[in-house]
């Protein structure tokens, strides 16, 4: 049986609302509802609602995610966005990305709080781990292994090492799907997806250009990943 593949775009702090919508206009119509590849786009907060509407109007087979959620519930938390508010527009949240851990002091405890909030709101928590020792909170079934050296550097991990980290994570955390992220391009997509324990990709830079992202999806759709 072919494994299902996740292809997740993490736009980080990029794209105006207009740019986000034009990306959806290019990518959306080209997607076919293949049961094998699950596509998610994670825009900045300002663009999430517009992207969600465009995806729904076009009936495109694509989920929408956020790049974070608040560790707090709704209330007097200036600048925060609670899971309870985001759930109307997002299906998934990227949590514990190393850029947030490094630049904003996000801790494992905060990530655990965020996971709890996401689960309460029925948002899929996608937890980023930097290696096989990063703790994964309870109730998480989707994890992205993203070694810091590989992020945005053009220097990805080897598919073999990424596959072996994925296998270790799965051994420790049962029923977990593991994605790889860090300098993924269309050229290396097939090699990562060919690893039996890798269930998909989390893609930053290479997801920004819609044509480039489509190329990654094309490669992912063509493979026969057992
Ligand atoms: P990158 O980022 O693809 O630009 O390396 C991946 C990520 O940080 O999710």
PDB file of N, CA, C and O and ligand atoms in Angstrom, residues 8 10 12 94 97-99 128 146 150-154 181-185 202-207, ligand 1:
ATOM      1  N   UNK A   8       3.805  20.368   3.040  1.00  0.00           N
ATOM      2  CA  UNK A   8       3.338  21.522   3.817  1.00  0.00           C
ATOM      3  C   UNK A   8       4.224  22.743   3.539  1.00  0.00           C
ATOM      4  O   UNK A   8       5.449  22.679   3.669  1.00  0.00           O
ATOM      5  N   UNK A  10       5.486  26.334   4.484  1.00  0.00           N
ATOM      6  CA  UNK A  10       5.652  27.258   5.606  1.00  0.00           C
ATOM      7  C   UNK A  10       6.208  28.562   5.028  1.00  0.00           C
ATOM      8  O   UNK A  10       7.399  28.668   4.761  1.00  0.00           O
ATOM      9  N   UNK A  12       6.574  31.358   6.421  1.00  0.00           N
ATOM     10  CA  UNK A  12       7.263  32.202   7.412  1.00  0.00           C
ATOM     11  C   UNK A  12       6.757  33.640   7.296  1.00  0.00           C
ATOM     12  O   UNK A  12       5.579  33.845   7.020  1.00  0.00           O
ATOM     13  N   UNK A  94       1.646  24.902  12.941  1.00  0.00           N
ATOM     14  CA  UNK A  94       3.058  24.544  13.135  1.00  0.00           C
ATOM     15  C   UNK A  94       3.436  25.050  14.530  1.00  0.00           C
ATOM     16  O   UNK A  94       3.271  26.235  14.823  1.00  0.00           O
ATOM     17  N   UNK A  97       8.546  25.685  16.164  1.00  0.00           N
ATOM     18  CA  UNK A  97       9.572  25.829  15.114  1.00  0.00           C
ATOM     19  C   UNK A  97      10.850  26.388  15.754  1.00  0.00           C
ATOM     20  O   UNK A  97      10.779  27.229  16.646  1.00  0.00           O
ATOM     21  N   UNK A  98      12.002  25.947  15.293  1.00  0.00           N
ATOM     22  CA  UNK A  98      13.260  26.370  15.928  1.00  0.00           C
ATOM     23  C   UNK A  98      13.466  27.880  15.825  1.00  0.00           C
ATOM     24  O   UNK A  98      14.136  28.473  16.670  1.00  0.00           O
ATOM     25  N   UNK A  99      12.897  28.521  14.799  1.00  0.00           N
ATOM     26  CA  UNK A  99      13.042  29.982  14.698  1.00  0.00           C
ATOM     27  C   UNK A  99      12.305  30.671  15.842  1.00  0.00           C
ATOM     28  O   UNK A  99      12.730  31.713  16.328  1.00  0.00           O
ATOM     29  N   UNK A 128       7.487  20.776  15.618  1.00  0.00           N
ATOM     30  CA  UNK A 128       8.824  20.702  15.024  1.00  0.00           C
ATOM     31  C   UNK A 128       9.820  20.264  16.087  1.00  0.00           C
ATOM     32  O   UNK A 128       9.844  20.819  17.190  1.00  0.00           O
ATOM     33  N   UNK A 146      13.376  18.876  11.902  1.00  0.00           N
ATOM     34  CA  UNK A 146      14.016  19.982  11.196  1.00  0.00           C
ATOM     35  C   UNK A 146      15.341  20.339  11.875  1.00  0.00           C
ATOM     36  O   UNK A 146      15.360  21.151  12.799  1.00  0.00           O
ATOM     37  N   UNK A 150      20.096  22.829   8.780  1.00  0.00           N
ATOM     38  CA  UNK A 150      19.557  22.635   7.421  1.00  0.00           C
ATOM     39  C   UNK A 150      18.542  23.709   7.034  1.00  0.00           C
ATOM     40  O   UNK A 150      18.211  23.862   5.855  1.00  0.00           O
ATOM     41  N   UNK A 151      18.054  24.456   8.019  1.00  0.00           N
ATOM     42  CA  UNK A 151      16.961  25.394   7.735  1.00  0.00           C
ATOM     43  C   UNK A 151      17.475  26.622   6.998  1.00  0.00           C
ATOM     44  O   UNK A 151      18.336  27.346   7.487  1.00  0.00           O
ATOM     45  N   UNK A 152      16.953  26.811   5.794  1.00  0.00           N
ATOM     46  CA  UNK A 152      17.278  27.988   5.000  1.00  0.00           C
ATOM     47  C   UNK A 152      18.733  28.078   4.579  1.00  0.00           C
ATOM     48  O   UNK A 152      19.185  29.123   4.124  1.00  0.00           O
ATOM     49  N   UNK A 153      19.495  27.006   4.743  1.00  0.00           N
ATOM     50  CA  UNK A 153      20.938  27.071   4.513  1.00  0.00           C
ATOM     51  C   UNK A 153      21.353  26.531   3.149  1.00  0.00           C
ATOM     52  O   UNK A 153      22.485  26.700   2.734  1.00  0.00           O
ATOM     53  N   UNK A 154      20.455  25.833   2.493  1.00  0.00           N
ATOM     54  CA  UNK A 154      20.837  25.172   1.250  1.00  0.00           C
ATOM     55  C   UNK A 154      21.647  23.916   1.521  1.00  0.00           C
ATOM     56  O   UNK A 154      22.240  23.327   0.611  1.00  0.00           O
ATOM     57  N   UNK A 181      12.067  18.564   7.244  1.00  0.00           N
ATOM     58  CA  UNK A 181      12.143  19.942   6.765  1.00  0.00           C
ATOM     59  C   UNK A 181      13.549  20.479   6.916  1.00  0.00           C
ATOM     60  O   UNK A 181      14.266  20.142   7.873  1.00  0.00           O
ATOM     61  N   UNK A 182      13.942  21.330   5.972  1.00  0.00           N
ATOM     62  CA  UNK A 182      15.272  21.946   5.995  1.00  0.00           C
ATOM     63  C   UNK A 182      15.901  21.862   4.629  1.00  0.00           C
ATOM     64  O   UNK A 182      16.386  20.814   4.220  1.00  0.00           O
ATOM     65  N   UNK A 183      15.812  23.000   3.878  1.00  0.00           N
ATOM     66  CA  UNK A 183      16.388  23.088   2.528  1.00  0.00           C
ATOM     67  C   UNK A 183      15.841  22.022   1.578  1.00  0.00           C
ATOM     68  O   UNK A 183      16.592  21.474   0.745  1.00  0.00           O
ATOM     69  N   UNK A 184      14.549  21.753   1.693  1.00  0.00           N
ATOM     70  CA  UNK A 184      13.913  20.854   0.725  1.00  0.00           C
ATOM     71  C   UNK A 184      13.714  21.619  -0.590  1.00  0.00           C
ATOM     72  O   UNK A 184      13.331  22.786  -0.587  1.00  0.00           O
ATOM     73  N   UNK A 185      14.016  20.967  -1.689  1.00  0.00           N
ATOM     74  CA  UNK A 185      13.789  21.539  -3.026  1.00  0.00           C
ATOM     75  C   UNK A 185      13.140  20.445  -3.874  1.00  0.00           C
ATOM     76  O   UNK A 185      13.075  19.283  -3.438  1.00  0.00           O
ATOM     77  N   UNK A 202       8.153  19.504   5.146  1.00  0.00           N
ATOM     78  CA  UNK A 202       7.786  20.854   5.573  1.00  0.00           C
ATOM     79  C   UNK A 202       8.751  21.790   4.850  1.00  0.00           C
ATOM     80  O   UNK A 202       9.968  21.691   5.029  1.00  0.00           O
ATOM     81  N   UNK A 203       8.190  22.669   4.036  1.00  0.00           N
ATOM     82  CA  UNK A 203       9.029  23.403   3.090  1.00  0.00           C
ATOM     83  C   UNK A 203       8.897  24.913   3.285  1.00  0.00           C
ATOM     84  O   UNK A 203       7.793  25.457   3.216  1.00  0.00           O
ATOM     85  N   UNK A 204      10.036  25.574   3.511  1.00  0.00           N
ATOM     86  CA  UNK A 204      10.042  27.022   3.672  1.00  0.00           C
ATOM     87  C   UNK A 204      10.262  27.708   2.342  1.00  0.00           C
ATOM     88  O   UNK A 204       9.344  27.880   1.533  1.00  0.00           O
ATOM     89  N   UNK A 205      11.515  28.087   2.122  1.00  0.00           N
ATOM     90  CA  UNK A 205      11.887  28.892   0.946  1.00  0.00           C
ATOM     91  C   UNK A 205      11.322  28.372  -0.374  1.00  0.00           C
ATOM     92  O   UNK A 205      10.766  29.127  -1.175  1.00  0.00           O
ATOM     93  N   UNK A 206      11.457  27.074  -0.595  1.00  0.00           N
ATOM     94  CA  UNK A 206      11.044  26.520  -1.892  1.00  0.00           C
ATOM     95  C   UNK A 206       9.527  26.469  -2.061  1.00  0.00           C
ATOM     96  O   UNK A 206       9.040  26.095  -3.133  1.00  0.00           O
ATOM     97  N   UNK A 207       8.790  26.861  -1.011  1.00  0.00           N
ATOM     98  CA  UNK A 207       7.328  26.864  -1.164  1.00  0.00           C
ATOM     99  C   UNK A 207       6.814  28.234  -1.597  1.00  0.00           C
ATOM    100  O   UNK A 207       5.645  28.392  -1.938  1.00  0.00           O
TER     101      UNK A 207
HETATM  102  P1  LIG B   1      13.561  25.952   4.473  1.00  0.00           P
HETATM  103  O1  LIG B   1      12.714  26.068   5.821  1.00  0.00           O
HETATM  104  O2  LIG B   1      12.823  25.010   3.560  1.00  0.00           O
HETATM  105  O3  LIG B   1      13.608  27.360   3.932  1.00  0.00           O
HETATM  106  O4  LIG B   1      14.897  25.420   4.842  1.00  0.00           O
HETATM  107  C1  LIG B   1      12.041  24.950   6.346  1.00  0.00           C
HETATM  108  C2  LIG B   1      11.368  25.312   7.637  1.00  0.00           C
HETATM  109  O5  LIG B   1      11.975  26.050   8.433  1.00  0.00           O
HETATM  110  O6  LIG B   1      10.226  24.902   7.899  1.00  0.00           O
END
